[in-house]
mmCIF file of C-alpha atoms in Angstrom:
data_model
loop_
_atom_site.group_PDB
_atom_site.id
_atom_site.type_symbol
_atom_site.label_atom_id
_atom_site.label_comp_id
_atom_site.label_asym_id
_atom_site.label_seq_id
_atom_site.Cartn_x
_atom_site.Cartn_y
_atom_site.Cartn_z
ATOM 1 C CA UNK A 1341 1.068 196.122 78.738
ATOM 2 C CA UNK A 1342 -2.190 195.260 76.014
ATOM 3 C CA UNK A 1343 0.950 193.642 73.493
ATOM 4 C CA UNK A 1344 2.071 190.563 76.341
ATOM 5 C CA UNK A 1345 -1.556 190.195 76.809
ATOM 6 C CA UNK A 1346 -2.348 189.489 73.408
ATOM 7 C CA UNK A 1347 0.858 187.424 73.039
ATOM 8 C CA UNK A 1348 -0.010 185.251 75.568
ATOM 9 C CA UNK A 1349 -3.744 184.439 74.717
ATOM 10 C CA UNK A 1350 -2.129 183.729 71.151
ATOM 11 C CA UNK A 1351 -0.132 181.344 72.626
ATOM 12 C CA UNK A 1352 -1.897 179.164 74.657
ATOM 13 C CA UNK A 1353 -4.678 179.094 71.824
ATOM 14 C CA UNK A 1354 -1.782 177.502 69.568
ATOM 15 C CA UNK A 1355 0.154 175.216 72.483
ATOM 16 C CA UNK A 1356 -3.026 172.917 72.954
ATOM 17 C CA UNK A 1357 -2.435 169.663 71.497
ATOM 18 C CA UNK A 1358 -5.626 167.678 72.814
ATOM 19 C CA UNK A 1359 -8.145 166.854 70.150
ATOM 20 C CA UNK A 1360 -11.294 168.962 70.628
ATOM 21 C CA UNK A 1361 -14.121 167.220 69.880
ATOM 22 C CA UNK A 1362 -16.845 168.968 67.558
ATOM 23 C CA UNK A 1363 -20.233 168.413 69.328
ATOM 24 C CA UNK A 1364 -22.267 166.067 66.550
ATOM 25 C CA UNK A 1365 -25.383 168.638 65.480
ATOM 26 C CA UNK A 1366 -28.621 167.038 64.732
ATOM 27 C CA UNK A 1367 -29.823 167.958 61.546
ATOM 28 C CA UNK A 1368 -33.476 168.030 60.754
ATOM 29 C CA UNK A 1369 -34.818 167.740 57.118
ATOM 30 C CA UNK A 1370 -38.064 168.677 56.641
ATOM 31 C CA UNK A 1371 -40.034 167.397 54.151
ATOM 32 C CA UNK A 1372 -42.509 169.942 52.322
ATOM 33 C CA UNK A 1373 -45.875 168.672 52.423
ATOM 34 C CA UNK A 1374 -47.419 167.207 49.520
ATOM 35 C CA UNK A 1375 -50.029 169.349 47.927
ATOM 36 C CA UNK A 1376 -53.094 168.218 47.337
ATOM 37 C CA UNK A 1377 -54.371 166.750 43.658
ATOM 38 C CA UNK A 1378 -56.707 168.423 42.534
ATOM 39 C CA UNK A 1379 -59.042 166.710 39.653
ATOM 40 C CA UNK A 1380 -59.644 169.161 36.668
ATOM 41 C CA UNK A 1381 -62.859 168.982 35.690
ATOM 42 C CA UNK A 1382 -64.222 167.705 32.221
ATOM 43 C CA UNK A 1383 -64.088 170.794 29.610
ATOM 44 C CA UNK A 1384 -67.792 170.716 28.787
ATOM 45 C CA UNK A 1385 -68.310 172.835 25.581
ATOM 46 C CA UNK A 1386 -71.492 175.172 25.848
ATOM 47 C CA UNK A 1387 -74.594 174.537 22.717
ATOM 48 C CA UNK A 1388 -72.841 177.228 20.150
ATOM 49 C CA UNK A 1389 -74.332 178.426 16.563
ATOM 50 C CA UNK A 1390 -72.009 178.488 13.704
ATOM 51 C CA UNK A 1391 -72.490 180.069 10.105
ATOM 52 C CA UNK A 1392 -71.148 178.978 6.679
ATOM 53 C CA UNK A 1393 -70.597 180.112 3.490
ATOM 54 C CA UNK A 1394 -69.537 178.605 0.175
ATOM 55 C CA UNK A 1395 -70.372 175.778 -3.006
ATOM 56 C CA UNK A 1396 -72.236 172.185 -2.517
ATOM 57 C CA UNK A 1397 -72.381 171.385 -5.995
ATOM 58 C CA UNK A 1398 -70.786 174.518 -7.230
ATOM 59 C CA UNK A 1399 -73.815 176.674 -5.703
ATOM 60 C CA UNK A 1400 -73.591 179.462 -3.466
ATOM 61 C CA UNK A 1401 -75.320 178.787 -0.425
ATOM 62 C CA UNK A 1402 -75.803 179.902 3.683
ATOM 63 C CA UNK A 1403 -76.025 177.321 6.021
ATOM 64 C CA UNK A 1404 -76.591 177.693 9.987
ATOM 65 C CA UNK A 1405 -75.346 174.514 12.476
ATOM 66 C CA UNK A 1406 -76.502 174.201 16.282
ATOM 67 C CA UNK A 1407 -74.137 172.539 18.040
ATOM 68 C CA UNK A 1408 -74.780 170.736 21.455
ATOM 69 C CA UNK A 1409 -71.820 168.167 22.242
ATOM 70 C CA UNK A 1410 -71.388 165.926 19.245
ATOM 71 C CA UNK A 1411 -74.826 166.555 18.038
ATOM 72 C CA UNK A 1412 -75.680 168.965 15.346
ATOM 73 C CA UNK A 1413 -78.982 170.601 13.873
ATOM 74 C CA UNK A 1414 -79.116 172.819 11.359
ATOM 75 C CA UNK A 1415 -80.653 174.511 7.752
ATOM 76 C CA UNK A 1416 -79.304 175.992 4.359
ATOM 77 C CA UNK A 1417 -80.157 177.588 1.403
ATOM 78 C CA UNK A 1418 -78.944 177.831 -2.216
ATOM 79 C CA UNK A 1419 -78.574 182.330 -2.879
ATOM 80 C CA UNK A 1420 -80.095 181.446 -6.516
ATOM 81 C CA UNK A 1421 -83.266 180.629 -4.890
ATOM 82 C CA UNK A 1422 -83.491 183.360 -2.381
ATOM 83 C CA UNK A 1423 -82.645 185.396 -5.220
ATOM 84 C CA UNK A 1424 -85.714 184.505 -6.993
ATOM 85 C CA UNK A 1425 -87.732 184.918 -4.016
ATOM 86 C CA UNK A 1426 -88.100 181.716 -2.559
ATOM 87 C CA UNK A 1427 -87.286 181.443 1.189
ATOM 88 C CA UNK A 1428 -87.308 177.631 1.728
ATOM 89 C CA UNK A 1429 -84.426 175.977 3.226
ATOM 90 C CA UNK A 1430 -82.976 172.517 3.643
ATOM 91 C CA UNK A 1431 -83.189 170.737 6.890
ATOM 92 C CA UNK A 1432 -80.079 168.653 8.210
ATOM 93 C CA UNK A 1433 -79.041 167.024 11.590
ATOM 94 C CA UNK A 1434 -76.241 164.903 12.177
ATOM 95 C CA UNK A 1435 -73.456 163.594 14.362
ATOM 96 C CA UNK A 1436 -69.840 165.252 15.230
ATOM 97 C CA UNK A 1437 -66.941 163.102 16.071
ATOM 98 C CA UNK A 1438 -63.840 164.975 16.326
ATOM 99 C CA UNK A 1439 -62.841 166.440 13.164
ATOM 100 C CA UNK A 1440 -65.431 164.302 10.925
ATOM 101 C CA UNK A 1441 -69.216 165.206 10.855
ATOM 102 C CA UNK A 1442 -71.966 163.659 8.953
ATOM 103 C CA UNK A 1443 -74.990 165.281 8.552
ATOM 104 C CA UNK A 1444 -78.628 164.308 7.374
ATOM 105 C CA UNK A 1445 -80.429 166.508 4.990
ATOM 106 C CA UNK A 1446 -84.252 165.552 5.073
ATOM 107 C CA UNK A 1447 -87.686 166.915 3.725
ATOM 108 C CA UNK A 1448 -90.816 166.066 5.915
ATOM 109 C CA UNK A 1449 -90.132 162.719 7.106
ATOM 110 C CA UNK A 1450 -87.718 161.139 4.418
ATOM 111 C CA UNK A 1451 -84.026 161.816 3.746
ATOM 112 C CA UNK A 1452 -83.053 163.954 0.687
ATOM 113 C CA UNK A 1453 -79.092 163.658 1.036
ATOM 114 C CA UNK A 1454 -76.079 163.075 2.830
ATOM 115 C CA UNK A 1455 -73.580 165.692 3.966
ATOM 116 C CA UNK A 1456 -69.837 163.581 4.728
ATOM 117 C CA UNK A 1457 -66.500 165.550 5.324
ATOM 118 C CA UNK A 1458 -64.269 166.845 7.970
ATOM 119 C CA UNK A 1459 -64.801 170.299 9.469
ATOM 120 C CA UNK A 1460 -60.954 171.463 10.388
ATOM 121 C CA UNK A 1461 -59.853 175.024 11.238
ATOM 122 C CA UNK A 1462 -63.029 176.702 10.145
ATOM 123 C CA UNK A 1463 -63.802 174.657 6.537
ATOM 124 C CA UNK A 1464 -66.281 172.078 6.569
ATOM 125 C CA UNK A 1465 -64.924 170.031 3.465
ATOM 126 C CA UNK A 1466 -66.330 166.972 1.664
ATOM 127 C CA UNK A 1467 -68.720 164.688 -0.319
ATOM 128 C CA UNK A 1468 -72.851 165.396 -0.710
ATOM 129 C CA UNK A 1469 -74.745 162.225 -1.968
ATOM 130 C CA UNK A 1470 -77.917 162.809 -3.326
ATOM 131 C CA UNK A 1471 -81.093 160.529 -2.264
ATOM 132 C CA UNK A 1472 -83.194 160.372 -5.316
ATOM 133 C CA UNK A 1473 -80.250 159.246 -7.639
ATOM 134 C CA UNK A 1474 -77.148 158.211 -5.518
ATOM 135 C CA UNK A 1475 -74.362 161.651 -7.066
ATOM 136 C CA UNK A 1476 -72.106 162.835 -5.312
ATOM 137 C CA UNK A 1477 -70.671 166.112 -5.324
ATOM 138 C CA UNK A 1478 -68.170 168.461 -3.994
ATOM 139 C CA UNK A 1479 -68.516 171.029 -1.345
ATOM 140 C CA UNK A 1480 -67.129 173.203 0.578
ATOM 141 C CA UNK A 1481 -68.148 175.687 3.506
ATOM 142 C CA UNK A 1482 -65.963 178.083 5.398
ATOM 143 C CA UNK A 1483 -67.006 179.577 8.631
ATOM 144 C CA UNK A 1484 -67.937 183.154 8.580
ATOM 145 C CA UNK A 1485 -69.712 185.929 11.014
ATOM 146 C CA UNK A 1486 -73.684 185.916 11.642
ATOM 147 C CA UNK A 1487 -75.728 188.485 10.393
ATOM 148 C CA UNK A 1488 -79.366 188.559 8.897
ATOM 149 C CA UNK A 1489 -78.187 186.677 5.734
ATOM 150 C CA UNK A 1490 -78.190 183.191 7.902
ATOM 151 C CA UNK A 1491 -80.863 181.611 10.140
ATOM 152 C CA UNK A 1492 -81.450 182.950 13.807
ATOM 153 C CA UNK A 1493 -81.373 180.412 16.938
ATOM 154 C CA UNK A 1494 -85.046 179.561 17.496
ATOM 155 C CA UNK A 1495 -84.687 178.267 13.553
ATOM 156 C CA UNK A 1496 -82.338 175.402 14.668
ATOM 157 C CA UNK A 1497 -84.552 174.553 16.954
ATOM 158 C CA UNK A 1498 -86.510 171.577 15.840
ATOM 159 C CA UNK A 1499 -87.298 167.672 16.200
ATOM 160 C CA UNK A 1500 -85.629 165.471 14.027
ATOM 161 C CA UNK A 1501 -87.947 163.169 12.454
ATOM 162 C CA UNK A 1502 -88.712 159.455 13.269
ATOM 163 C CA UNK A 1503 -86.640 157.751 10.318
ATOM 164 C CA UNK A 1504 -83.794 155.705 9.935
ATOM 165 C CA UNK A 1505 -80.727 156.939 8.184
ATOM 166 C CA UNK A 1506 -80.957 154.740 4.800
ATOM 167 C CA UNK A 1507 -79.536 156.275 2.214
ATOM 168 C CA UNK A 1508 -80.637 152.960 0.043
ATOM 169 C CA UNK A 1509 -84.612 152.371 -0.232
ATOM 170 C CA UNK A 1510 -85.707 148.841 1.187
ATOM 171 C CA UNK A 1511 -88.182 147.909 -1.491
ATOM 172 C CA UNK A 1512 -88.696 145.259 1.949
ATOM 173 C CA UNK A 1513 -90.232 147.840 3.963
ATOM 174 C CA UNK A 1514 -92.737 149.018 1.707
ATOM 175 C CA UNK A 1515 -95.371 146.915 2.605
ATOM 176 C CA UNK A 1516 -99.105 149.028 1.788
ATOM 177 C CA UNK A 1517 -102.289 147.818 0.997
ATOM 178 C CA UNK A 1518 -102.605 149.155 -2.457
ATOM 179 C CA UNK A 1519 -106.247 149.055 -2.794
ATOM 180 C CA UNK A 1520 -106.902 151.216 -0.194
ATOM 181 C CA UNK A 1521 -104.196 153.633 -1.223
ATOM 182 C CA UNK A 1522 -104.759 157.419 -1.746
ATOM 183 C CA UNK A 1523 -103.513 160.408 -3.667
ATOM 184 C CA UNK A 1524 -100.685 161.110 -1.002
ATOM 185 C CA UNK A 1525 -100.100 157.453 -0.686
ATOM 186 C CA UNK A 1526 -99.416 156.513 -4.288
ATOM 187 C CA UNK A 1527 -97.405 159.909 -4.406
ATOM 188 C CA UNK A 1528 -94.949 158.625 -2.084
ATOM 189 C CA UNK A 1529 -94.909 155.153 -3.383
ATOM 190 C CA UNK A 1530 -94.075 156.456 -6.694
ATOM 191 C CA UNK A 1531 -91.320 158.551 -5.263
ATOM 192 C CA UNK A 1532 -89.678 155.774 -3.183
ATOM 193 C CA UNK A 1533 -90.064 153.393 -6.302
ATOM 194 C CA UNK A 1534 -88.269 156.052 -8.383
ATOM 195 C CA UNK A 1535 -85.554 156.849 -6.119
ATOM 196 C CA UNK A 1536 -85.061 153.331 -6.281
ATOM 197 C CA UNK A 1537 -84.900 152.548 -9.906
ATOM 198 C CA UNK A 1538 -82.468 155.585 -10.086
ATOM 199 C CA UNK A 1539 -80.154 154.326 -7.398
ATOM 200 C CA UNK A 1540 -80.474 150.438 -9.944
ATOM 201 C CA UNK A 1541 -80.190 152.381 -13.530
ATOM 202 C CA UNK A 1542 -76.621 154.231 -11.851
ATOM 203 C CA UNK A 1543 -75.749 150.624 -10.868
ATOM 204 C CA UNK A 1544 -76.419 148.983 -14.522
ATOM 205 C CA UNK A 1545 -74.909 151.817 -16.124
ATOM 206 C CA UNK A 1546 -71.496 151.347 -14.566
ATOM 207 C CA UNK A 1547 -71.713 147.642 -14.615
ATOM 208 C CA UNK A 1548 -72.026 148.073 -18.805
ATOM 209 C CA UNK A 1549 -68.969 149.756 -18.523
ATOM 210 C CA UNK A 1550 -66.912 146.713 -16.746
ATOM 211 C CA UNK A 1551 -67.530 147.341 -13.193
ATOM 212 C CA UNK A 1552 -68.011 144.229 -11.543
ATOM 213 C CA UNK A 1553 -68.964 145.466 -8.114
ATOM 214 C CA UNK A 1554 -70.810 147.612 -9.642
ATOM 215 C CA UNK A 1555 -72.811 144.313 -11.311
ATOM 216 C CA UNK A 1556 -73.334 142.916 -8.061
ATOM 217 C CA UNK A 1557 -75.233 145.257 -6.718
ATOM 218 C CA UNK A 1558 -77.118 145.845 -9.270
ATOM 219 C CA UNK A 1559 -78.411 142.074 -9.244
ATOM 220 C CA UNK A 1560 -79.101 142.396 -5.945
ATOM 221 C CA UNK A 1561 -81.337 145.435 -6.795
ATOM 222 C CA UNK A 1562 -83.267 143.722 -9.392
ATOM 223 C CA UNK A 1563 -85.150 141.120 -7.877
ATOM 224 C CA UNK A 1564 -86.987 143.817 -5.421
ATOM 225 C CA UNK A 1565 -87.373 146.172 -7.759
ATOM 226 C CA UNK A 1566 -89.438 143.706 -10.382
ATOM 227 C CA UNK A 1567 -91.272 142.522 -7.345
ATOM 228 C CA UNK A 1568 -92.315 145.924 -6.635
ATOM 229 C CA UNK A 1569 -93.146 146.897 -10.140
ATOM 230 C CA UNK A 1570 -95.404 143.380 -10.349
ATOM 231 C CA UNK A 1571 -97.381 144.943 -7.357
ATOM 232 C CA UNK A 1572 -97.834 148.376 -9.085
ATOM 233 C CA UNK A 1573 -99.308 146.903 -12.136
ATOM 234 C CA UNK A 1574 -101.866 144.844 -10.331
ATOM 235 C CA UNK A 1575 -103.258 148.426 -8.660
ATOM 236 C CA UNK A 1576 -103.532 150.637 -12.281
ATOM 237 C CA UNK A 1577 -106.904 151.516 -11.720
ATOM 238 C CA UNK A 1578 -106.203 153.210 -8.313
ATOM 239 C CA UNK A 1579 -103.740 155.833 -9.894
ATOM 240 C CA UNK A 1580 -104.649 159.153 -11.321
ATOM 241 C CA UNK A 1581 -103.790 159.942 -14.784
ATOM 242 C CA UNK A 1582 -100.662 161.985 -14.042
ATOM 243 C CA UNK A 1583 -99.769 159.286 -11.547
ATOM 244 C CA UNK A 1584 -100.068 156.649 -14.102
ATOM 245 C CA UNK A 1585 -97.863 158.419 -16.435
ATOM 246 C CA UNK A 1586 -95.225 158.945 -13.809
ATOM 247 C CA UNK A 1587 -95.035 155.065 -13.356
ATOM 248 C CA UNK A 1588 -94.679 154.669 -17.099
ATOM 249 C CA UNK A 1589 -92.085 156.759 -17.366
ATOM 250 C CA UNK A 1590 -89.842 154.777 -14.318
ATOM 251 C CA UNK A 1591 -91.234 151.719 -15.415
ATOM 252 C CA UNK A 1592 -89.219 152.449 -18.892
ATOM 253 C CA UNK A 1593 -86.648 153.617 -17.454
ATOM 254 C CA UNK A 1594 -86.276 149.916 -15.217
ATOM 255 C CA UNK A 1595 -86.626 148.656 -18.571
ATOM 256 C CA UNK A 1596 -83.461 150.403 -19.993
ATOM 257 C CA UNK A 1597 -81.466 149.559 -16.885
ATOM 258 C CA UNK A 1598 -82.678 145.874 -17.823
ATOM 259 C CA UNK A 1599 -81.131 146.578 -21.070
ATOM 260 C CA UNK A 1600 -77.805 147.836 -20.133
ATOM 261 C CA UNK A 1601 -77.673 145.039 -17.181
ATOM 262 C CA UNK A 1602 -78.393 142.215 -19.904
ATOM 263 C CA UNK A 1603 -75.140 143.743 -22.006
ATOM 264 C CA UNK A 1604 -73.036 143.817 -19.234
ATOM 265 C CA UNK A 1605 -73.887 140.365 -18.382
ATOM 266 C CA UNK A 1606 -73.135 138.984 -21.948
ATOM 267 C CA UNK A 1607 -69.656 140.777 -21.784
ATOM 268 C CA UNK A 1608 -68.853 138.950 -18.618
ATOM 269 C CA UNK A 1609 -69.684 135.732 -20.133
ATOM 270 C CA UNK A 1610 -68.011 135.836 -23.701
ATOM 271 C CA UNK A 1611 -65.104 136.950 -21.391
ATOM 272 C CA UNK A 1612 -65.603 133.643 -19.265
ATOM 273 C CA UNK A 1613 -65.948 131.885 -22.388
ATOM 274 C CA UNK A 1614 -62.382 133.402 -23.825
ATOM 275 C CA UNK A 1615 -60.905 131.833 -20.948
ATOM 276 C CA UNK A 1616 -62.455 129.464 -20.398
ATOM 277 C CA UNK A 1617 -61.135 128.221 -24.177
ATOM 278 C CA UNK A 1618 -57.278 129.857 -23.896
ATOM 279 C CA UNK A 1619 -55.046 127.604 -22.633
ATOM 280 C CA UNK A 1620 -52.262 128.080 -20.840
ATOM 281 C CA UNK A 1621 -49.688 128.894 -23.272
ATOM 282 C CA UNK A 1622 -51.977 130.922 -25.055
ATOM 283 C CA UNK A 1623 -53.112 132.520 -22.134
ATOM 284 C CA UNK A 1624 -49.464 133.899 -21.694
ATOM 285 C CA UNK A 1625 -48.525 134.927 -24.568
ATOM 286 C CA UNK A 1626 -51.819 137.474 -24.803
ATOM 287 C CA UNK A 1627 -50.339 138.519 -21.198
ATOM 288 C CA UNK A 1628 -49.628 142.279 -21.219
ATOM 289 C CA UNK A 1629 -45.970 143.168 -20.626
ATOM 290 C CA UNK A 1630 -44.851 144.198 -17.397
ATOM 291 C CA UNK A 1631 -41.899 147.073 -17.403
ATOM 292 C CA UNK A 1632 -38.918 146.075 -15.597
ATOM 293 C CA UNK A 1633 -39.498 142.242 -15.877
#
């Protein structure tokens, strides 16, 4: 009996030829809600202190820097001086721009040197220029852990001196009433004059070896150096014996530089005369051979 009923059900289902319509089902696609955009706050680096060990001009130093954003303050000392009992240190300030770091070394109220280099992966490396004579020296410092050998944080908090950072002395700015200058004033004047003459001498020496750009620089400096020398000559009565002796040494060096410049100018003049007197055919004959042509 169960088998018959089962067959009947199958037969009814299979015999229906009418097309059955499938009811449409509305599909609701839910779009996920957009997540709120959270703006990331700019990363602000906290002030930090960094210690370095290495060499400046071939001598061992210890240096500490206080870095606040792009501003940098710091001190350093030469190890050899500390071993002799000299506790003094050099101070500096500067700006950090990405990897580039430029520092001005100073003493009281005037710059004494300039560090220029890159600070990458814990190494600060570049060139140091000495202000008094323009000489340059390589330096390389490696970041190290702080300790007794370095400077404490409170030693790095000092006021930046109020002077323009310019490694070239501008003699137009030296406008002093020479008649009323005291001994300390004269020492400062002589410091500035000596610094200027040293730089002039350096340019003159390079010019005497054929450096055309150095000759241009030296000629532009000569007039100012001469004008200051004339002012100093008129102030002889106000100088102490030691200051007078120092002035004479500076002026002697200026005279040596002038002789070097005269020699360099003579060489240039002779060369120009040779070129002027040489016709095109002779000029071509004296041209050096160029490999490959």
